[in-house]
Coordinates of N, CA and C in Angstrom, one line a residue:
X6 N -5.6 -32.0 10.5 CA -5.0 -32.7 9.4 C -3.5 -32.9 9.6
X7 N -2.8 -31.9 10.1 CA -1.4 -32.0 10.3 C -1.1 -33.1 11.3
X8 N -1.9 -33.2 12.4 CA -1.7 -34.2 13.4 C -1.9 -35.6 12.8
X9 N -2.8 -35.8 11.9 CA -3.0 -37.1 11.3 C -1.8 -37.5 10.4
X10 N -1.3 -36.5 9.7 CA -0.2 -36.7 8.8 C 1.0 -37.1 9.7
X11 N 1.3 -36.4 10.8 CA 2.4 -36.7 11.7 C 2.2 -38.1 12.3
X12 N 1.0 -38.4 12.6 CA 0.8 -39.8 13.2 C 1.1 -40.8 12.1
X13 N 0.7 -40.6 10.9 CA 0.9 -41.5 9.8 C 2.4 -41.7 9.6
X14 N 3.2 -40.6 9.6 CA 4.6 -40.7 9.4 C 5.3 -41.3 10.6
X15 N 4.8 -41.1 11.8 CA 5.3 -41.7 13.0 C 5.1 -43.2 13.0
X16 N 3.9 -43.7 12.5 CA 3.5 -45.1 12.6 C 4.0 -45.9 11.4
X17 N 4.4 -45.3 10.3 CA 4.8 -46.0 9.1 C 6.2 -45.6 8.7
X18 N 7.0 -46.5 8.2 CA 8.3 -46.2 7.7 C 8.0 -45.6 6.3
X19 N 8.7 -44.6 5.9 CA 8.5 -43.9 4.6 C 9.5 -44.5 3.6
X20 N 9.3 -45.7 3.3 CA 10.2 -46.4 2.3 C 9.8 -45.9 0.9
X21 N 10.6 -46.2 0.0 CA 10.2 -45.9 -1.4 C 9.0 -46.6 -1.8
X22 N 8.0 -46.0 -2.5 CA 6.8 -46.8 -2.8 C 7.2 -47.9 -3.8
X23 N 6.6 -49.0 -3.5 CA 6.8 -50.2 -4.5 C 6.1 -49.8 -5.8
X24 N 6.4 -50.6 -6.8 CA 5.8 -50.3 -8.1 C 4.3 -50.2 -8.1
X25 N 3.6 -51.1 -7.3 CA 2.2 -51.1 -7.3 C 1.6 -49.8 -6.6
X26 N 2.4 -49.2 -5.7 CA 2.0 -48.0 -5.0 C 2.5 -46.7 -5.7
X27 N 3.5 -46.8 -6.6 CA 4.0 -45.7 -7.2 C 3.0 -44.9 -8.0
X28 N 2.1 -45.6 -8.7 CA 1.1 -45.0 -9.5 C 0.1 -44.2 -8.6
X29 N -0.2 -44.8 -7.4 CA -1.1 -44.2 -6.4 C -0.4 -42.9 -6.0
X30 N 0.9 -42.9 -5.7 CA 1.6 -41.7 -5.2 C 1.5 -40.6 -6.3
X31 N 1.7 -41.0 -7.6 CA 1.7 -40.1 -8.7 C 0.3 -39.4 -8.7
X32 N -0.7 -40.2 -8.7 CA -2.1 -39.7 -8.9 C -2.4 -38.8 -7.6
X33 N -2.1 -39.3 -6.4 CA -2.5 -38.5 -5.2 C -1.8 -37.2 -5.2
X34 N -0.5 -37.1 -5.6 CA 0.2 -35.8 -5.7 C -0.5 -34.9 -6.7
X35 N -0.8 -35.4 -7.8 CA -1.5 -34.6 -8.9 C -2.9 -34.1 -8.4
X36 N -3.6 -35.0 -7.7 CA -4.9 -34.6 -7.1 C -4.7 -33.5 -6.1
X37 N -3.6 -33.6 -5.3 CA -3.3 -32.5 -4.3 C -3.1 -31.2 -5.0
X38 N -2.3 -31.2 -6.0 CA -2.1 -29.9 -6.8 C -3.4 -29.4 -7.3
X39 N -4.2 -30.2 -7.9 CA -5.5 -29.8 -8.5 C -6.4 -29.2 -7.4
X40 N -6.5 -29.9 -6.3 CA -7.3 -29.3 -5.2 C -6.9 -27.9 -4.7
X41 N -5.6 -27.8 -4.6 CA -5.1 -26.4 -4.2 C -5.3 -25.4 -5.3
X42 N -5.1 -25.8 -6.6 CA -5.3 -24.9 -7.7 C -6.8 -24.6 -7.8
X43 N -7.7 -25.5 -7.6 CA -9.1 -25.3 -7.6 C -9.5 -24.2 -6.6
X44 N -8.9 -24.4 -5.4 CA -9.2 -23.4 -4.3 C -8.8 -22.0 -4.7
X45 N -7.6 -21.9 -5.3 CA -7.1 -20.6 -5.7 C -7.9 -19.9 -6.8
X46 N -8.3 -20.7 -7.7 CA -9.1 -20.2 -8.9 C -10.6 -20.1 -8.7
X47 N -11.2 -21.0 -7.9 CA -12.6 -21.0 -7.8 C -13.1 -20.3 -6.5
X48 N -12.4 -20.2 -5.5 CA -12.9 -19.6 -4.3 C -12.8 -18.1 -4.4
X49 N -13.8 -17.4 -4.0 CA -13.8 -15.9 -4.0 C -14.4 -15.4 -2.7
X50 N -14.7 -14.1 -2.6 CA -15.2 -13.5 -1.4 C -16.6 -14.1 -1.0
X51 N -17.3 -14.7 -1.9 CA -18.6 -15.3 -1.6 C -18.5 -16.7 -1.0
X52 N -17.3 -17.3 -1.1 CA -17.1 -18.7 -0.6 C -17.1 -18.6 0.9
X53 N -18.0 -19.4 1.6 CA -18.0 -19.4 3.0 C -16.7 -20.0 3.5
X54 N -15.9 -19.2 4.2 CA -14.6 -19.7 4.6 C -14.2 -19.0 5.9
X55 N -13.8 -19.7 6.9 CA -13.5 -21.1 7.0 C -14.8 -21.9 7.1
X56 N -14.7 -23.2 7.0 CA -15.8 -24.1 7.1 C -15.5 -25.3 6.3
X57 N -16.5 -26.0 5.7 CA -16.3 -27.2 5.0 C -15.4 -26.9 3.8
X58 N -15.5 -25.7 3.2 CA -14.7 -25.4 2.0 C -13.2 -25.4 2.3
X59 N -12.8 -25.2 3.6 CA -11.4 -25.2 3.9 C -10.8 -26.6 3.8
X60 N -11.6 -27.6 3.7 CA -11.1 -29.0 3.5 C -10.5 -29.2 2.1
X61 N -10.9 -28.4 1.1 CA -10.4 -28.6 -0.2 C -8.9 -28.3 -0.3
X62 N -8.4 -27.1 0.1 CA -7.0 -26.9 0.0 C -6.2 -27.6 1.1
X63 N -6.9 -27.9 2.2 CA -6.2 -28.6 3.3 C -6.0 -30.1 2.9
X64 N -6.9 -30.7 2.3 CA -6.8 -32.0 1.8 C -5.7 -32.1 0.7
X65 N -5.7 -31.1 -0.2 CA -4.7 -31.0 -1.2 C -3.3 -30.9 -0.7
X66 N -3.1 -30.1 0.3 CA -1.8 -30.0 1.0 C -1.4 -31.3 1.6
X67 N -2.4 -31.9 2.3 CA -2.1 -33.2 2.9 C -1.7 -34.3 1.9
X68 N -2.4 -34.3 0.8 CA -2.0 -35.3 -0.3 C -0.5 -35.0 -0.8
X69 N -0.2 -33.7 -0.9 CA 1.2 -33.3 -1.3 C 2.2 -33.8 -0.3
X70 N 1.9 -33.5 0.9 CA 2.9 -33.9 2.0 C 3.0 -35.4 2.1
X71 N 1.9 -36.2 2.0 CA 1.9 -37.6 2.1 C 2.5 -38.3 0.9
X72 N 2.2 -37.9 -0.3 CA 2.5 -38.7 -1.5 C 3.5 -38.1 -2.4
X73 N 4.0 -36.9 -2.2 CA 5.0 -36.3 -3.2 C 6.4 -36.5 -2.6
X74 N 7.2 -37.1 -3.5 CA 8.6 -37.4 -3.2 C 9.4 -37.2 -4.4
X75 N 10.7 -37.3 -4.4 CA 11.5 -37.2 -5.5 C 11.2 -38.3 -6.6
X76 N 10.4 -39.3 -6.2 CA 10.1 -40.3 -7.2 C 8.8 -40.0 -7.9
X77 N 8.1 -38.8 -7.6 CA 6.9 -38.5 -8.3 C 7.1 -37.2 -9.1
X78 N 6.3 -37.0 -10.1 CA 6.4 -35.7 -10.9 C 6.2 -34.5 -10.0
X79 N 5.1 -34.5 -9.2 CA 4.8 -33.4 -8.4 C 6.0 -33.1 -7.4
X80 N 6.5 -34.2 -6.8 CA 7.6 -34.0 -5.9 C 8.9 -33.4 -6.5
X81 N 9.2 -33.8 -7.8 CA 10.3 -33.2 -8.5 C 10.0 -31.8 -8.8
X82 N 8.8 -31.5 -9.2 CA 8.4 -30.1 -9.5 C 8.6 -29.2 -8.3
X83 N 8.0 -29.6 -7.2 CA 8.1 -28.9 -5.9 C 9.5 -28.8 -5.4
X84 N 10.3 -29.8 -5.7 CA 11.7 -29.8 -5.3 C 12.7 -29.1 -6.2
X85 N 12.1 -28.5 -7.3 CA 13.0 -27.7 -8.2 C 13.5 -26.5 -7.6
X86 N 14.7 -26.1 -8.1 CA 15.4 -25.0 -7.5 C 14.6 -23.7 -7.4
X87 N 13.9 -23.3 -8.5 CA 13.1 -22.0 -8.4 C 12.0 -22.1 -7.3
X88 N 11.3 -23.2 -7.2 CA 10.2 -23.3 -6.2 C 10.8 -23.5 -4.8
X89 N 11.9 -24.1 -4.6 CA 12.5 -24.2 -3.3 C 13.0 -22.8 -2.9
X90 N 13.5 -22.0 -3.8 CA 13.9 -20.6 -3.5 C 12.7 -19.8 -3.1
X91 N 11.6 -19.9 -3.7 CA 10.3 -19.2 -3.3 C 9.9 -19.7 -1.9
X92 N 10.0 -21.0 -1.7 CA 9.7 -21.5 -0.4 C 10.6 -21.0 0.7
X93 N 11.9 -20.8 0.5 CA 12.8 -20.2 1.5 C 12.4 -18.8 1.9
X94 N 11.9 -18.0 1.0 CA 11.5 -16.6 1.4 C 10.0 -16.5 1.6
X95 N 9.3 -17.6 1.6 CA 7.8 -17.4 1.6 C 7.3 -16.9 3.0
X96 N 8.0 -17.2 4.1 CA 7.5 -16.7 5.4 C 7.8 -15.2 5.5
X97 N 8.9 -14.8 5.0 CA 9.2 -13.3 5.0 C 8.2 -12.6 4.1
X98 N 7.9 -13.2 2.9 CA 7.0 -12.6 2.0 C 5.6 -12.5 2.7
X99 N 5.2 -13.5 3.4 CA 4.0 -13.5 4.1 C 4.0 -12.3 5.1
X100 N 5.1 -12.1 5.8 CA 5.1 -11.0 6.8 C 5.1 -9.7 6.1
X101 N 5.8 -9.5 5.0 CA 5.9 -8.2 4.4 C 4.6 -7.8 3.6
X102 N 3.9 -8.8 3.0 CA 2.8 -8.4 2.2 C 1.7 -7.8 3.0
X103 N 1.5 -8.2 4.2 CA 0.3 -7.7 5.0 C 0.4 -6.2 5.2
X104 N 1.5 -5.7 5.7 CA 1.6 -4.2 5.9 C 1.6 -3.4 4.6
X105 N 2.2 -4.0 3.6 CA 2.2 -3.3 2.3 C 0.8 -3.2 1.7
X106 N 0.0 -4.3 1.8 CA -1.4 -4.3 1.3 C -2.3 -3.4 2.2
X107 N -2.1 -3.5 3.5 CA -2.9 -2.7 4.4 C -2.7 -1.2 4.2
X108 N -1.4 -0.8 4.1 CA -1.1 0.6 3.9 C -1.7 1.1 2.5
X109 N -1.6 0.3 1.5 CA -2.1 0.6 0.2 C -3.7 0.8 0.3
X110 N -4.3 0.0 1.1 CA -5.8 0.1 1.2 C -6.1 1.3 2.1
X111 N -5.3 1.7 3.1 CA -5.6 2.8 3.9 C -5.3 4.1 3.1
X112 N -4.4 4.1 2.2 CA -4.0 5.3 1.4 C -5.1 5.7 0.4
X113 N -5.9 4.7 -0.1 CA -6.8 5.1 -1.2 C -8.3 4.9 -0.7
X114 N -9.2 5.6 -1.3 CA -10.6 5.4 -0.9 C -11.2 4.1 -1.5
X115 N -10.7 3.7 -2.7 CA -11.1 2.5 -3.3 C -10.1 1.4 -3.1
X116 N -10.6 0.2 -3.4 CA -9.7 -1.0 -3.3 C -8.6 -0.8 -4.3
X117 N -7.3 -1.0 -4.0 CA -6.2 -0.8 -4.9 C -6.4 -1.7 -6.1
X118 N -6.0 -1.3 -7.3 CA -6.1 -2.1 -8.5 C -5.3 -3.3 -8.4
X119 N -5.6 -4.3 -9.3 CA -4.8 -5.5 -9.4 C -3.4 -5.2 -9.7
X120 N -3.2 -4.2 -10.6 CA -1.8 -3.8 -11.0 C -1.0 -3.4 -9.8
X121 N -1.6 -2.5 -8.9 CA -1.0 -2.0 -7.7 C -0.7 -3.2 -6.8
X122 N -1.6 -4.1 -6.6 CA -1.4 -5.2 -5.7 C -0.3 -6.2 -6.3
X123 N -0.2 -6.3 -7.6 CA 0.8 -7.1 -8.2 C 2.2 -6.5 -7.9
X124 N 2.3 -5.2 -8.1 CA 3.5 -4.5 -7.8 C 3.9 -4.6 -6.3
X125 N 2.9 -4.5 -5.5 CA 3.2 -4.6 -4.0 C 3.6 -6.1 -3.7
X126 N 3.0 -7.1 -4.4 CA 3.4 -8.4 -4.1 C 4.9 -8.6 -4.6
X127 N 5.2 -8.1 -5.7 CA 6.6 -8.1 -6.2 C 7.6 -7.5 -5.2
X128 N 7.1 -6.3 -4.7 CA 8.0 -5.6 -3.7 C 8.1 -6.4 -2.4
X129 N 7.0 -7.1 -2.1 CA 7.1 -8.0 -0.9 C 8.1 -9.1 -1.1
X130 N 8.2 -9.7 -2.3 CA 9.1 -10.7 -2.6 C 10.6 -10.2 -2.6
X131 N 10.8 -9.0 -3.1 CA 12.1 -8.4 -3.0 C 12.5 -8.2 -1.5
X132 N 11.6 -7.6 -0.8 CA 11.9 -7.4 0.6 C 12.1 -8.7 1.4
X133 N 11.3 -9.7 1.0 CA 11.4 -11.0 1.6 C 12.8 -11.6 1.4
X134 N 13.3 -11.5 0.2 CA 14.6 -12.0 -0.1 C 15.7 -11.4 0.8
X135 N 15.6 -10.0 1.0 CA 16.6 -9.4 1.8 C 16.4 -9.7 3.3
X136 N 15.2 -9.9 3.7 CA 14.9 -10.3 5.1 C 15.5 -11.7 5.3
X137 N 15.2 -12.6 4.4 CA 15.7 -14.0 4.5 C 17.3 -13.9 4.5
X138 N 17.9 -13.2 3.7 CA 19.3 -13.2 3.5 C 20.0 -12.6 4.8
X139 N 19.5 -11.4 5.2 CA 20.2 -10.7 6.3 C 19.6 -10.8 7.7
X140 N 18.4 -11.5 7.8 CA 17.9 -11.6 9.1 C 17.7 -13.1 9.4
X141 N 16.9 -13.8 8.6 CA 16.7 -15.3 8.9 C 17.9 -16.1 8.9
X142 N 18.7 -16.0 7.8 CA 19.9 -16.9 7.7 C 20.9 -16.6 8.8
X143 N 21.2 -15.4 9.1 CA 22.2 -15.2 10.2 C 21.6 -15.7 11.5
X144 N 20.3 -15.6 11.8 CA 19.8 -16.1 13.0 C 19.8 -17.6 13.1
X145 N 19.8 -18.3 12.0 CA 19.9 -19.7 12.0 C 21.3 -20.3 12.1
X146 N 22.3 -19.4 11.9 CA 23.7 -19.8 12.0 C 24.1 -19.8 13.4
X147 N 24.2 -21.0 14.0 CA 24.6 -21.1 15.4 C 25.9 -20.5 15.8
X148 N 26.8 -20.3 14.8 CA 28.1 -19.8 15.0 C 28.0 -18.2 15.2
X149 N 27.0 -17.6 14.5 CA 26.9 -16.2 14.6 C 26.0 -15.8 15.8
X150 N 24.9 -16.5 16.0 CA 23.9 -16.2 17.0 C 23.6 -17.5 17.8
X151 N 23.8 -17.5 19.1 CA 23.5 -18.7 19.8 C 22.0 -18.7 20.2
X152 N 21.5 -19.8 20.6 CA 20.2 -19.9 21.1 C 19.9 -19.1 22.3
X153 N 20.9 -19.0 23.2 CA 20.8 -18.2 24.4 C 20.6 -16.7 24.0
X154 N 21.4 -16.2 23.0 CA 21.2 -14.8 22.6 C 19.8 -14.6 22.0
X155 N 19.3 -15.5 21.2 CA 18.0 -15.3 20.6 C 17.0 -15.3 21.8
X156 N 17.1 -16.2 22.7 CA 16.2 -16.2 23.9 C 16.3 -14.9 24.7
X157 N 17.5 -14.4 24.9 CA 17.6 -13.1 25.6 C 17.0 -11.9 24.9
X158 N 17.3 -11.8 23.6 CA 16.7 -10.7 22.8 C 15.2 -10.9 22.8
X159 N 14.7 -12.1 22.6 CA 13.2 -12.3 22.5 C 12.6 -11.9 23.8
X160 N 13.2 -12.3 24.9 CA 12.6 -12.0 26.2 C 12.6 -10.5 26.4
X161 N 13.7 -9.8 26.1 CA 13.8 -8.3 26.2 C 12.7 -7.7 25.4
X162 N 12.5 -8.1 24.2 CA 11.5 -7.6 23.3 C 10.1 -7.8 23.8
X163 N 9.9 -9.0 24.3 CA 8.5 -9.3 24.9 C 8.3 -8.4 26.1
X164 N 9.3 -8.2 27.0 CA 9.1 -7.4 28.1 C 8.9 -5.9 27.7
X165 N 9.6 -5.4 26.7 CA 9.4 -4.1 26.2 C 8.0 -3.9 25.7
X166 N 7.5 -4.8 24.9 CA 6.1 -4.7 24.4 C 5.1 -4.8 25.5
X167 N 5.3 -5.6 26.5 CA 4.4 -5.7 27.7 C 4.4 -4.4 28.4
X168 N 5.6 -3.8 28.6 CA 5.6 -2.5 29.4 C 4.9 -1.4 28.6
X169 N 5.1 -1.4 27.3 CA 4.4 -0.4 26.4 C 2.9 -0.6 26.5
X170 N 2.5 -1.8 26.4 CA 1.1 -2.1 26.5 C 0.5 -1.8 27.8
X171 N 1.2 -2.1 28.9 CA 0.7 -1.8 30.2 C 0.6 -0.2 30.4
X172 N 1.7 0.4 29.9 CA 1.7 1.9 30.0 C 0.6 2.5 29.2
X173 N 0.4 2.0 28.0 CA -0.7 2.5 27.2 C -2.1 2.3 27.8
X174 N -2.3 1.3 28.6 CA -3.6 1.0 29.1 C -4.0 1.9 30.2
X175 N -3.0 2.5 30.9 CA -3.2 3.5 32.0 C -3.5 4.9 31.5
X176 N -3.2 5.2 30.2 CA -3.4 6.5 29.7 C -4.8 6.6 29.1
X177 N -5.5 7.7 29.4 CA -6.8 7.8 28.9 C -7.0 9.1 28.2

């Protein structure tokens, strides 16, 4: 889906939609939000996933990418300061939530309650903010950290993990 979207953007100029297309853009953006919302609310553990059902949120996201701009309601909503702020820390939140949820599940015999998971999600957002502020942002500042430094540290880290993995494979 992403490749098709990229191809579309590469092949067409993204001018402002003319009046006759503006309504189409409005409706397509709203349909995209509805498809994603439906996926969140209707899909559960019994939904076969991945598979054909994966097309529902994927198509929703594609519609948002293709048709939401500052000239559409959905585009203005998604471009609002609170949602942009969430978007900035979303990758860090994604990285933090997994170990928090995994350790919570390991710590108890039963599935953690929704209240516990909500608290952990809130904690992941707080930790994500600090990760974004003190790790991501400085690494993106070319005056503080050069691309060469990032490459050197990444290479050293990769070699360290490789050596640990190789060393661990010889122990029995």
